[in-house]
mmCIF file of C-alpha atoms in Angstrom:
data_model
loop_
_atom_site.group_PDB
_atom_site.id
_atom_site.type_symbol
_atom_site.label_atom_id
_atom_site.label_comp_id
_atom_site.label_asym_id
_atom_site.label_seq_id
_atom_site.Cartn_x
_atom_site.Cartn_y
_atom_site.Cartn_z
ATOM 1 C CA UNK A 274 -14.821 -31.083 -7.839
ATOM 2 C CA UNK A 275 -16.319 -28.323 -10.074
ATOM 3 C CA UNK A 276 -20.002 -27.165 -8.379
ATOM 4 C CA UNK A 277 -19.847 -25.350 -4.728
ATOM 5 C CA UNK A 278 -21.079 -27.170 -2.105
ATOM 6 C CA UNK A 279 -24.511 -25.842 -0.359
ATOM 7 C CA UNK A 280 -22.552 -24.937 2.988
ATOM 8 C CA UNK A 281 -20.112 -22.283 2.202
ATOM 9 C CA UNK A 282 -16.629 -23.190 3.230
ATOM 10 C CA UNK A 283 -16.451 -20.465 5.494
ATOM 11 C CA UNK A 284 -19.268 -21.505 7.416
ATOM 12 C CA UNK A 285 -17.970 -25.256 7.706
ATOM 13 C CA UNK A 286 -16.982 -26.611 11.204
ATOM 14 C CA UNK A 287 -18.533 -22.952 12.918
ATOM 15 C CA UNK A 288 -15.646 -20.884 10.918
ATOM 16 C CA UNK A 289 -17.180 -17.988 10.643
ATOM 17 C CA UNK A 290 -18.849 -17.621 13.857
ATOM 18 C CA UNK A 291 -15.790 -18.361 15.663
ATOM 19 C CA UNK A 292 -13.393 -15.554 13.212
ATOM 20 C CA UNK A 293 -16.498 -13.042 14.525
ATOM 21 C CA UNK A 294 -16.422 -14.275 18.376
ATOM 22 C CA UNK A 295 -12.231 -14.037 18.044
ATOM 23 C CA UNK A 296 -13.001 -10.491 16.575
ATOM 24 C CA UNK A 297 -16.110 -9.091 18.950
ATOM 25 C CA UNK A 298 -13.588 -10.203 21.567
ATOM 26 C CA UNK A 299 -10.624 -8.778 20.722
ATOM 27 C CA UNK A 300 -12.205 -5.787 19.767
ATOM 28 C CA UNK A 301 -13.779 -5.316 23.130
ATOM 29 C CA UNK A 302 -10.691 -5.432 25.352
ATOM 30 C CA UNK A 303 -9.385 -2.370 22.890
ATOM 31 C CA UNK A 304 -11.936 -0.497 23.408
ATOM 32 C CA UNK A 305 -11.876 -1.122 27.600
ATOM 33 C CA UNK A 306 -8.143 0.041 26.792
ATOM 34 C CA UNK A 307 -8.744 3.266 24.671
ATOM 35 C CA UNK A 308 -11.544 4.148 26.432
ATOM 36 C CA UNK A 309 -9.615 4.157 29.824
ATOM 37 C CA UNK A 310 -6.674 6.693 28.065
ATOM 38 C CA UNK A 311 -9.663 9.249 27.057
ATOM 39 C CA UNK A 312 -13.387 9.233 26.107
ATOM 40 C CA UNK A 313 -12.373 11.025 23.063
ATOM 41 C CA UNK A 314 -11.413 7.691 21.659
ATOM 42 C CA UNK A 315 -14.408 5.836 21.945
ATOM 43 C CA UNK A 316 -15.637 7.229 18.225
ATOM 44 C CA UNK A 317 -11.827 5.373 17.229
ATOM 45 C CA UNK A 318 -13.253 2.298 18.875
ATOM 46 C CA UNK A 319 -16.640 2.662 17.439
ATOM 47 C CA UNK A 320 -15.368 2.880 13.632
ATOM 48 C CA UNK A 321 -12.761 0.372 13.985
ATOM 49 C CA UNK A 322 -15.914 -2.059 15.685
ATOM 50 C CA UNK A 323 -18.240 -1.290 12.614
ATOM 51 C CA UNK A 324 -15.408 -1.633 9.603
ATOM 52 C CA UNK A 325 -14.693 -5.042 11.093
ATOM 53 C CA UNK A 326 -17.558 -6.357 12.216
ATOM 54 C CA UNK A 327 -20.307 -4.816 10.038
ATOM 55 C CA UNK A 328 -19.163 -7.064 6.995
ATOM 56 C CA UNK A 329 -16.679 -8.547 5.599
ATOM 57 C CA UNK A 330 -16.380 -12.284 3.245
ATOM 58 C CA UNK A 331 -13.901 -13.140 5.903
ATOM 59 C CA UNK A 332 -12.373 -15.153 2.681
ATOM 60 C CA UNK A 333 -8.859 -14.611 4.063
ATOM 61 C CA UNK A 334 -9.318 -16.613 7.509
ATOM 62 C CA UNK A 335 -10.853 -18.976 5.528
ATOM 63 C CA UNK A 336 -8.119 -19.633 3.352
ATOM 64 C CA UNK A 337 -5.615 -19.559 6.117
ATOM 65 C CA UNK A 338 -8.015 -22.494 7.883
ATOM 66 C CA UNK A 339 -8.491 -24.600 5.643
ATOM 67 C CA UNK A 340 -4.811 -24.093 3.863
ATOM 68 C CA UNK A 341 -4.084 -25.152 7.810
ATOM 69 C CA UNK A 342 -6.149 -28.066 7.763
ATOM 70 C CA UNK A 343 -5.134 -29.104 4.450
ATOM 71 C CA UNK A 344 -1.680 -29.601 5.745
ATOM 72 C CA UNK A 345 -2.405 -31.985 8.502
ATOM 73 C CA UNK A 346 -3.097 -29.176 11.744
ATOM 74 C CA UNK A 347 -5.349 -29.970 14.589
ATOM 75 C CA UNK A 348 -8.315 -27.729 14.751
ATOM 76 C CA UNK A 349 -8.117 -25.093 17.766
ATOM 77 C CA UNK A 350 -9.932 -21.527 18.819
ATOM 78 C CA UNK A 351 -6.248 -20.136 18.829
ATOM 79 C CA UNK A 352 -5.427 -21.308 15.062
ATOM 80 C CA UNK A 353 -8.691 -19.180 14.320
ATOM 81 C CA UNK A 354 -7.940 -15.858 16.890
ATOM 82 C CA UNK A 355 -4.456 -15.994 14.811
ATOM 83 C CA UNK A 356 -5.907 -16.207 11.001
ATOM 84 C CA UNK A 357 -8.568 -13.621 12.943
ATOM 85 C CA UNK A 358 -5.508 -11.097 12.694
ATOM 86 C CA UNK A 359 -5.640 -11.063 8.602
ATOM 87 C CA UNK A 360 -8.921 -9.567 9.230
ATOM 88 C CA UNK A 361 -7.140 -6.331 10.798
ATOM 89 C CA UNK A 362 -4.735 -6.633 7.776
ATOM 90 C CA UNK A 363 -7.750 -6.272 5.000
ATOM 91 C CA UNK A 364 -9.359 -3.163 7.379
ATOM 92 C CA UNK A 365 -6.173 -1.287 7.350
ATOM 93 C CA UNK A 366 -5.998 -1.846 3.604
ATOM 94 C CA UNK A 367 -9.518 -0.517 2.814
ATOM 95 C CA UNK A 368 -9.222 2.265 4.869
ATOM 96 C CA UNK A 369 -6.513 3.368 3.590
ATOM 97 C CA UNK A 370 -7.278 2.275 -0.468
ATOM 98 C CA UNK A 371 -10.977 4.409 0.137
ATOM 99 C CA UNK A 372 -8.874 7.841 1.446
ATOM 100 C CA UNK A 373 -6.354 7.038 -1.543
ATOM 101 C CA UNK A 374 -9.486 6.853 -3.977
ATOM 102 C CA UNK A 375 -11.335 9.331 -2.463
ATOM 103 C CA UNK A 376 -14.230 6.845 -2.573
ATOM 104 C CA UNK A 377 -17.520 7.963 -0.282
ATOM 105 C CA UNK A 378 -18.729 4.893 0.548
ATOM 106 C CA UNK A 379 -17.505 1.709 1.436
ATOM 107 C CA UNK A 380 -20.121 -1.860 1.795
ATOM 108 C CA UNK A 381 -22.951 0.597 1.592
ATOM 109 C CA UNK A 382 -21.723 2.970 4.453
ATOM 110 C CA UNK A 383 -19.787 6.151 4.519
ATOM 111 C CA UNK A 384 -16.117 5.694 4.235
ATOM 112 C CA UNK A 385 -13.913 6.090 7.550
ATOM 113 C CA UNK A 386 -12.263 9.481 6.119
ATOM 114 C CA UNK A 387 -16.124 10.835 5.317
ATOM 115 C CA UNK A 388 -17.600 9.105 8.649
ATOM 116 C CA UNK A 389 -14.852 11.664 10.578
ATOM 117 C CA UNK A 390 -15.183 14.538 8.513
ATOM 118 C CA UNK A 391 -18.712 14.195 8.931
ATOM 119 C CA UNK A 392 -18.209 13.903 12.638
ATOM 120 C CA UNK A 393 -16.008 17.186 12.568
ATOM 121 C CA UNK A 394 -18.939 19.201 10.494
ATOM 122 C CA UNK A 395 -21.284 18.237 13.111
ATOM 123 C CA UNK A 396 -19.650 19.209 16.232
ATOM 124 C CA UNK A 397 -18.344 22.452 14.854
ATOM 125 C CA UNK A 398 -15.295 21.803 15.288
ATOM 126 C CA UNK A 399 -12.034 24.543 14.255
ATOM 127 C CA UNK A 400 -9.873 23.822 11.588
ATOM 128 C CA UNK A 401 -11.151 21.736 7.634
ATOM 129 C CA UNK A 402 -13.120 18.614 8.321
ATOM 130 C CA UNK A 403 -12.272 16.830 5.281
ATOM 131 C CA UNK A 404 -8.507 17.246 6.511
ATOM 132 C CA UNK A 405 -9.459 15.819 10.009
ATOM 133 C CA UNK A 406 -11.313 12.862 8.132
ATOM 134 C CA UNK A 407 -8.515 12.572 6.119
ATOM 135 C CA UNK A 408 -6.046 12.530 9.257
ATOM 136 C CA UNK A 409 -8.303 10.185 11.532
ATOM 137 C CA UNK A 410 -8.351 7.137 8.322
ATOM 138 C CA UNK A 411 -4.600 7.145 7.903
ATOM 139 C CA UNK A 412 -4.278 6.829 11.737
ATOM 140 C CA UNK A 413 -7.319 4.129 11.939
ATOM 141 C CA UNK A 414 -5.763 2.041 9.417
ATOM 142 C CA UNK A 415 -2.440 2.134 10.954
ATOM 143 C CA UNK A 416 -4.486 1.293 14.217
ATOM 144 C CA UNK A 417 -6.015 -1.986 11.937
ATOM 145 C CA UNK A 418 -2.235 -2.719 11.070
ATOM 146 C CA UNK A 419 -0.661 -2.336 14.822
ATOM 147 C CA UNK A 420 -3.950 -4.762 15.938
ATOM 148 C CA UNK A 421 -3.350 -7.250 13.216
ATOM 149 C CA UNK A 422 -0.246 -7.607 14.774
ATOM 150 C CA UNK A 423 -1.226 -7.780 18.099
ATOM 151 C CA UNK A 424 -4.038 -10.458 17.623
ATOM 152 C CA UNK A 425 -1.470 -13.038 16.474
ATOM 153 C CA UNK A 426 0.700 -12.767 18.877
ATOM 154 C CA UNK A 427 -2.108 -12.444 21.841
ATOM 155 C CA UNK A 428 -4.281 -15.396 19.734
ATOM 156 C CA UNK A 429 -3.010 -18.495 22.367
ATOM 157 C CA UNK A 430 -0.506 -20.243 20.346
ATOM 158 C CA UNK A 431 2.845 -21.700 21.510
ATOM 159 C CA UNK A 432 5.695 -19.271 20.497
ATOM 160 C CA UNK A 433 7.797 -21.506 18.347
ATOM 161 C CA UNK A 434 4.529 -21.479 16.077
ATOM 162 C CA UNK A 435 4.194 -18.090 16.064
ATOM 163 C CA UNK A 436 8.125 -17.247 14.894
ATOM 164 C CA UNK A 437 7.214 -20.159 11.927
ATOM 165 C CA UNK A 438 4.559 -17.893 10.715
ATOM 166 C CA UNK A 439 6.178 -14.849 11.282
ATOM 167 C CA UNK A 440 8.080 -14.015 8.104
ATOM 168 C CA UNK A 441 5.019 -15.088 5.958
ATOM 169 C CA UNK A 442 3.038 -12.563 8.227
ATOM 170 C CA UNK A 443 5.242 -9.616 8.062
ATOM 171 C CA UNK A 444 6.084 -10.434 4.018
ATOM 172 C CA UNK A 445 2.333 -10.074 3.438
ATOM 173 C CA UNK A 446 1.887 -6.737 4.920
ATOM 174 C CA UNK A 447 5.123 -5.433 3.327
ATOM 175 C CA UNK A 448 3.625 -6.478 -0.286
ATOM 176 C CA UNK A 449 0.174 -5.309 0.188
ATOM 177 C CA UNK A 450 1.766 -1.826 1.150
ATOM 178 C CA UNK A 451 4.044 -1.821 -1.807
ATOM 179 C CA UNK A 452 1.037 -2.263 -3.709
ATOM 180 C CA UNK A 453 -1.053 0.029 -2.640
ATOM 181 C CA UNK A 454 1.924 2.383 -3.882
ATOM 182 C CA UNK A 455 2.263 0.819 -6.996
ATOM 183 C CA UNK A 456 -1.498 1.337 -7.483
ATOM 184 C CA UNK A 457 -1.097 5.075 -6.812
ATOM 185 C CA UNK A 458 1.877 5.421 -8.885
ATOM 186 C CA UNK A 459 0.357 3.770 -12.091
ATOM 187 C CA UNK A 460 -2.597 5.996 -11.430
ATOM 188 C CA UNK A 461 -0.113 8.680 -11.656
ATOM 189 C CA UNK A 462 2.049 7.934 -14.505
ATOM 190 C CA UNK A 463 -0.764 6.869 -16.769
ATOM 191 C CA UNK A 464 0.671 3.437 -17.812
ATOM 192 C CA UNK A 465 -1.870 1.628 -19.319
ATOM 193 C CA UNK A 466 -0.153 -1.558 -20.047
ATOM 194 C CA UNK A 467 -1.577 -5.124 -19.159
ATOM 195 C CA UNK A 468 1.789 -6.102 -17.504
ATOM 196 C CA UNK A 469 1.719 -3.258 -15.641
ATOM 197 C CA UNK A 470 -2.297 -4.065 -14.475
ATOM 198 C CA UNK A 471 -0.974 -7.385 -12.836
ATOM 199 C CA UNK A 472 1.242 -6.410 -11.314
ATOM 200 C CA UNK A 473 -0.579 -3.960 -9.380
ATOM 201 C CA UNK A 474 -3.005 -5.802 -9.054
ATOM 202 C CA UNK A 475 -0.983 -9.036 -7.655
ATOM 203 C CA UNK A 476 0.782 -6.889 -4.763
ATOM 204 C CA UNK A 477 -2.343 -4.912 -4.242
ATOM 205 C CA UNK A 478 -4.869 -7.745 -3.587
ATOM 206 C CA UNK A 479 -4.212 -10.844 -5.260
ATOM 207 C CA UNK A 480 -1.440 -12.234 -2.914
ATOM 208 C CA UNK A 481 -3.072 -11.427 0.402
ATOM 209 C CA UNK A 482 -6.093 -12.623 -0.523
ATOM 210 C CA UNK A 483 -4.966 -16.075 -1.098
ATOM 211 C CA UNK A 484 -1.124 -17.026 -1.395
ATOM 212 C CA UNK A 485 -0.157 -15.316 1.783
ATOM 213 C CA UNK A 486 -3.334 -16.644 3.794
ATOM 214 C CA UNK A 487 -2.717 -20.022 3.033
ATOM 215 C CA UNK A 488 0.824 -20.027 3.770
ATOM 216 C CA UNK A 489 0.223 -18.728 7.061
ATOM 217 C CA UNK A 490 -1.951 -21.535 7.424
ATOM 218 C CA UNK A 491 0.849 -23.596 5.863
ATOM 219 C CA UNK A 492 3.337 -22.472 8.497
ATOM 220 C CA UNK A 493 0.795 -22.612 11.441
ATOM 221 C CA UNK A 494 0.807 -26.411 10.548
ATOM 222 C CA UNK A 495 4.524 -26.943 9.442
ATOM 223 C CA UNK A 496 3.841 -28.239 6.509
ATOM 224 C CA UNK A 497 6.142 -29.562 4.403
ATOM 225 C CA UNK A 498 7.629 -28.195 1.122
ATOM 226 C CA UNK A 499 5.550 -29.923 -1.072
ATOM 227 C CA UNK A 500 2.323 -28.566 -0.096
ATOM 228 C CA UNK A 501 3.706 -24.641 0.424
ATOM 229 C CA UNK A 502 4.802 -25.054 -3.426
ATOM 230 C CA UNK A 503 0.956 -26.532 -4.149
ATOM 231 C CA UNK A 504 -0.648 -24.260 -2.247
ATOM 232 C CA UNK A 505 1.117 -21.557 -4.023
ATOM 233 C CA UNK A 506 0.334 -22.832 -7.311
ATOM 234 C CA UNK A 507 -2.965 -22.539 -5.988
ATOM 235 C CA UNK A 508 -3.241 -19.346 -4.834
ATOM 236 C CA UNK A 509 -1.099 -17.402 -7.204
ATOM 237 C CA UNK A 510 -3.369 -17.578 -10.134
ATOM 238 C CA UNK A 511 -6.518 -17.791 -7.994
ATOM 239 C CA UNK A 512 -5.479 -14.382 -6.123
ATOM 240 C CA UNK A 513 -5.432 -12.762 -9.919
ATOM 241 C CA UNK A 514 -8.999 -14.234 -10.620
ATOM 242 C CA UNK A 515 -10.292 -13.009 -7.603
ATOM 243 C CA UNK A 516 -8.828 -9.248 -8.524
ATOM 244 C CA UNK A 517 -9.918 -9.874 -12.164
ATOM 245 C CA UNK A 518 -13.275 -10.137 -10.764
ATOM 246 C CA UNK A 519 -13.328 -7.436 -8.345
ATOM 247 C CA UNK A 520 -12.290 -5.306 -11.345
ATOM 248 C CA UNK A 521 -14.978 -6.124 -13.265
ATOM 249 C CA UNK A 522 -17.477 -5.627 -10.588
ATOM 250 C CA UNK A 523 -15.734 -2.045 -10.117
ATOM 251 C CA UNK A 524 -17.461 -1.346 -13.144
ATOM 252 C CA UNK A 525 -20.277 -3.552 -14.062
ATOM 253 C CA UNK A 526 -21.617 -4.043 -10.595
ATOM 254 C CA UNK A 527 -24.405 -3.923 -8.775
ATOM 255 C CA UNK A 528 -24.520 -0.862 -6.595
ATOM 256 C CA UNK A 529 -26.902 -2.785 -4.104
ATOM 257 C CA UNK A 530 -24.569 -5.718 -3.894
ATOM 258 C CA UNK A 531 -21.065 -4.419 -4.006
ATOM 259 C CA UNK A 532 -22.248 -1.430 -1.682
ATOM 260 C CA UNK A 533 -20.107 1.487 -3.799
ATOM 261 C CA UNK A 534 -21.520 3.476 -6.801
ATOM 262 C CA UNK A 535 -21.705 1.554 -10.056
ATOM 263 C CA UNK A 536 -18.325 2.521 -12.217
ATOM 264 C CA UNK A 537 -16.686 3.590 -9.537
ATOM 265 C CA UNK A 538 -13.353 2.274 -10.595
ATOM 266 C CA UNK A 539 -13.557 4.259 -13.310
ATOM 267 C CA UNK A 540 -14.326 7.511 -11.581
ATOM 268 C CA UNK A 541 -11.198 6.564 -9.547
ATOM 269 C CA UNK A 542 -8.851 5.688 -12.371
ATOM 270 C CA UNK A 543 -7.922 2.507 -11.584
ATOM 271 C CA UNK A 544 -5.688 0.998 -14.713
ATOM 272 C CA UNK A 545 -6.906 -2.075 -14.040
ATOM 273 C CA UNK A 546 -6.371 -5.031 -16.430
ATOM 274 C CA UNK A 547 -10.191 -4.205 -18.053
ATOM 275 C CA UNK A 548 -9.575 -0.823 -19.134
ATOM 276 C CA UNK A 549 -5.932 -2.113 -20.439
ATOM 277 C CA UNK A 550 -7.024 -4.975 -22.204
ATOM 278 C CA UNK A 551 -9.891 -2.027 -23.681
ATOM 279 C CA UNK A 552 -7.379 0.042 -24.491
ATOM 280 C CA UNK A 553 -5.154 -2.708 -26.412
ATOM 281 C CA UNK A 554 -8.310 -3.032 -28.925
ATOM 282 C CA UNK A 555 -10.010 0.037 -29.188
ATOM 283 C CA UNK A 556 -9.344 2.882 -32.033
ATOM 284 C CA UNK A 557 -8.367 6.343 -31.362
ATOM 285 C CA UNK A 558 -11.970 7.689 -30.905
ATOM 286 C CA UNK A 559 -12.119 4.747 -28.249
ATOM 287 C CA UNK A 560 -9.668 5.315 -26.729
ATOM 288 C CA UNK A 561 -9.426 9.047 -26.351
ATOM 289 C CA UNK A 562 -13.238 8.764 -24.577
ATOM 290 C CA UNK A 563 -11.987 5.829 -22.218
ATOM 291 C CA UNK A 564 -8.809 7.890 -21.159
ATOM 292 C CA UNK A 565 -11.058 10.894 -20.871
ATOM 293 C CA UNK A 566 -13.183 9.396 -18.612
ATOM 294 C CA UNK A 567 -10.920 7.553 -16.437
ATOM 295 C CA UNK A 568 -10.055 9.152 -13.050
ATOM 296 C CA UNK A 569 -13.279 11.685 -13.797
ATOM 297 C CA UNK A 570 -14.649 12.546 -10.578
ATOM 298 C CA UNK A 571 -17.836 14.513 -11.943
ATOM 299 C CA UNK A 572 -18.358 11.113 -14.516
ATOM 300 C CA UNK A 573 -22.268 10.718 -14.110
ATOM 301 C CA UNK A 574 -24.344 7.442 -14.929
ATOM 302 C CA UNK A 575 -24.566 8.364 -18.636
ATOM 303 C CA UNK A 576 -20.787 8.706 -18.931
ATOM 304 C CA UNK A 577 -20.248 5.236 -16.875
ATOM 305 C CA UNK A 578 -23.178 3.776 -19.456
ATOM 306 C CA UNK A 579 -21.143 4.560 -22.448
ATOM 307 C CA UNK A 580 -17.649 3.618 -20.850
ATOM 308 C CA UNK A 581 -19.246 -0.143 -19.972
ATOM 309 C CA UNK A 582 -20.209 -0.001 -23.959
ATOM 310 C CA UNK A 583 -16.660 0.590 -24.857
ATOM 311 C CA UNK A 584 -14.905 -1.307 -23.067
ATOM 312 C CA UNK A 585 -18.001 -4.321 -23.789
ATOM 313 C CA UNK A 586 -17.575 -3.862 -27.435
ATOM 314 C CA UNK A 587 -13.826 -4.062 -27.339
ATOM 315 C CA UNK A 588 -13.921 -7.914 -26.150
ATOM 316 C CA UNK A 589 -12.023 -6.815 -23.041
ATOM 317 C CA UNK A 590 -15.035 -7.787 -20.775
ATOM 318 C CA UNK A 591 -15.145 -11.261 -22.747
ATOM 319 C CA UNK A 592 -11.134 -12.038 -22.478
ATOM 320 C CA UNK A 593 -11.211 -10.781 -18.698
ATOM 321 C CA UNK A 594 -14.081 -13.303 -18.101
ATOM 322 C CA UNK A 595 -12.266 -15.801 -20.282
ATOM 323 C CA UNK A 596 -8.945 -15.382 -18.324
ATOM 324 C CA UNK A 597 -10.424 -15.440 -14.701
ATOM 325 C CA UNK A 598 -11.535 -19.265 -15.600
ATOM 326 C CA UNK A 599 -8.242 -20.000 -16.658
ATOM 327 C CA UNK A 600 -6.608 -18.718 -14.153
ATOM 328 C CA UNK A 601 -9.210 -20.970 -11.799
ATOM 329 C CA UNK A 602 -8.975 -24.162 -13.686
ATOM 330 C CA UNK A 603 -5.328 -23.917 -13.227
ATOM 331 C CA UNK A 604 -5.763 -22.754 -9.387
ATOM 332 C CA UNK A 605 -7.764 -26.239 -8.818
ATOM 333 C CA UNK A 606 -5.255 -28.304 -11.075
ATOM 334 C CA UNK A 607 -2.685 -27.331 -8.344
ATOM 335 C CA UNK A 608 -4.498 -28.895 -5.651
ATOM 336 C CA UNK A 609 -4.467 -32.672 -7.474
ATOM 337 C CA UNK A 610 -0.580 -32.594 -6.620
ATOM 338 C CA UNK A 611 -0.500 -33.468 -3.269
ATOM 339 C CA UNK A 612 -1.935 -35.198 -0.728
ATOM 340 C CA UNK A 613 -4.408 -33.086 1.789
ATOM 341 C CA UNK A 614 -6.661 -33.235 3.788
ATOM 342 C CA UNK A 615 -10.336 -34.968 2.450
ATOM 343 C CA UNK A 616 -12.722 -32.013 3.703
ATOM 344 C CA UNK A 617 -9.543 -29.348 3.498
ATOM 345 C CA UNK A 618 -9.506 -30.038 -0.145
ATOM 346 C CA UNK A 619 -12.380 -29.856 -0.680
ATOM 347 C CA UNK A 620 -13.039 -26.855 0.838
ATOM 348 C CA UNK A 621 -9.892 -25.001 -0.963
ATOM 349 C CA UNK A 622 -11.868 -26.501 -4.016
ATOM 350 C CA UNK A 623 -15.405 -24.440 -2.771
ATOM 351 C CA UNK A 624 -13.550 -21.042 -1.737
ATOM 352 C CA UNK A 625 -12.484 -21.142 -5.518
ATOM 353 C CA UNK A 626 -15.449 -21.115 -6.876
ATOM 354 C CA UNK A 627 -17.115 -18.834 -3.899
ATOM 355 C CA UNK A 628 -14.017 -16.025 -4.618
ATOM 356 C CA UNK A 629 -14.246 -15.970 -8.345
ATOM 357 C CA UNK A 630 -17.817 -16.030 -8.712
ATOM 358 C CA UNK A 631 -19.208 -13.812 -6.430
ATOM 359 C CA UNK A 632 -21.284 -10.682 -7.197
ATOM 360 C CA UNK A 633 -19.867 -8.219 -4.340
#
């Protein structure tokens, strides 16, 4: 239980094809809708179409399926149209984390606030584009939110199993929200701290991305106590080593992989655990450059080139790397205390490896 299997676990018994064909579907009876109330909503039903369908890991379905199927439930197309809806969670989140950032692009595409400023420019329209961009991505991503909503509810499932997985639905979304804010206001502030890192970082991303996706699954199922603690101790630490790894792809990745310019995190200012574990080890000269780079908007590919240095030569990179396969070996020690599902464990086992791994 340590090497990936060839078939990705989010491929196994058709998953991904069917989260897309729950999507495509959905997604086409909003547009009929919106396009009905005016045609000047079809560009809202275009964008929404191509954020959600033009890429995506769809890692948190997969969680929620196989945390599902780990705790004894019955496969179904309506189990998958409901973990579908986390899907419209993760698109309202982007949209609204790439306006916050002021990031251009987003998986190799123009972000929605630039795609609709963009669209303003070109029909010569009255009023400040980027303002109108800026308006039309707050109101998408609420859009993503109100539909992730929707698609649960809509997905087929008997109502008594829909009120179980309620309050781990609507918990989710109120703790990625928070920490989005949390995010901003650490940007703000300036705190550098390591403490301060994770928790961002654990509201932000970490428990959505795992935790809360498998305890949807968990409820979906009602499964019992012991395996909502398990999976928990599975996906608490495995959330952080999946944001530990996005962080260090924020600034050591590949452009052509993660689809956003390399060291963009650093443009952005993210006080991400990486530049605070830098900044724990580094000496004043060190640390004065880091900080004066951080949250640099104009920081070209020289100035990212001798940040990745820095913060390379301070160990952080090495005790970042060093913690994200802690944090995993103690993820998969979680799942050897209780009894699930032969191919569900399995599986949880695969997505692991697959989330902490990965090179976008």
């Amino acid at each position: 239980m340590t090497h990936a299997a060839p078939v990705s676990p989010v491929d196994r018994a058709g998953l991904r094809q069917r989260v897309e064909k729950s999507l495509t579907e959905f997604l086409a009876g909003q547009r009929g809708w919106l396009t009905t109330l005016d045609e000047g909503l079809v560009p809202v039903a275009e964008a929404i179409e191509a954020f959600v369908l033009g890429g995506g890991k769809r890692l948190r379905p997969a969680f929620g399926y196989w945390g599902y199927r780990g705790a004894g439930g019955v496969d179904s197309d309506q189990v998958v149209a409901a973990l579908a809806a986390l899907e419209f969670v993760q698109a309202s989140a982007l949209i609204h984390d790439d306006l916050m950032d002021r990031s251009d692009t987003r998986r190799g595409e123009p972000a929605v606030h630039r795609r609709f400023a963009a669209r303003h420019r070109e029909a010569g329209w009255g009023g400040d584009p980027d303002g109108f961009g800026d308006a039309a991505a707050i109101l998408l991503g609420d859009l993503c939110l109100v539909w992730s909503d929707e698609l649960l509810h809509s997905a087929g499932l008997d109502p008594r199993t829909v009120a179980r997985a309620r309050p781990v639905f609507d918990e989710m979304r109120t703790e990625v929200t928070v920490g989005q804010y949390l995010d901003v206001l650490t940007q703000a502030t300036g705190d550098t701290s390591r403490e301060r890192a994770g928790k961002v970082a654990r509201y932000k991303s970490a428990k959505y991305t795992v935790e809360r996706p498998l305890l949807l699954g968990a409820a979906l199922a009602d499964a019992p106590a012991e395996v909502i603690a398990a999976y928990s101790a599975y996906g608490l630490p495995l959330g952080e080593a999946f944001q530990l790894r996005d962080d260090v792809l924020g600034v050591f990745g590949d452009p052509e992989r993660t689809g956003k310019p390399a060291g963009d995190d650093l443009r952005e200012g993210k006080r991400t655990y990486l530049v605070a574990a830098a900044l724990e080890t580094v000496d004043e000269a060190g640390r004065e450059l880091l900080l004066a780079g951080l949250g640099d908007p104009g920081l070209d590919t020289e100035g990212v080139r001798r940040l990745r240095e820095l913060i390379t030569a301070s160990g952080a990179l090495d005790r970042t790397e060093q913690r994200i396969t802690t944090l995993t070996e103690n993820a998969l020690a979680a799942l050897t205390t209780v009894d699930l599902d032969t191919e569900a464990r399995q599986s949880l086992v695969d997505l692991a490896i697959a989330a902490t791994r990965r090179t976008d």
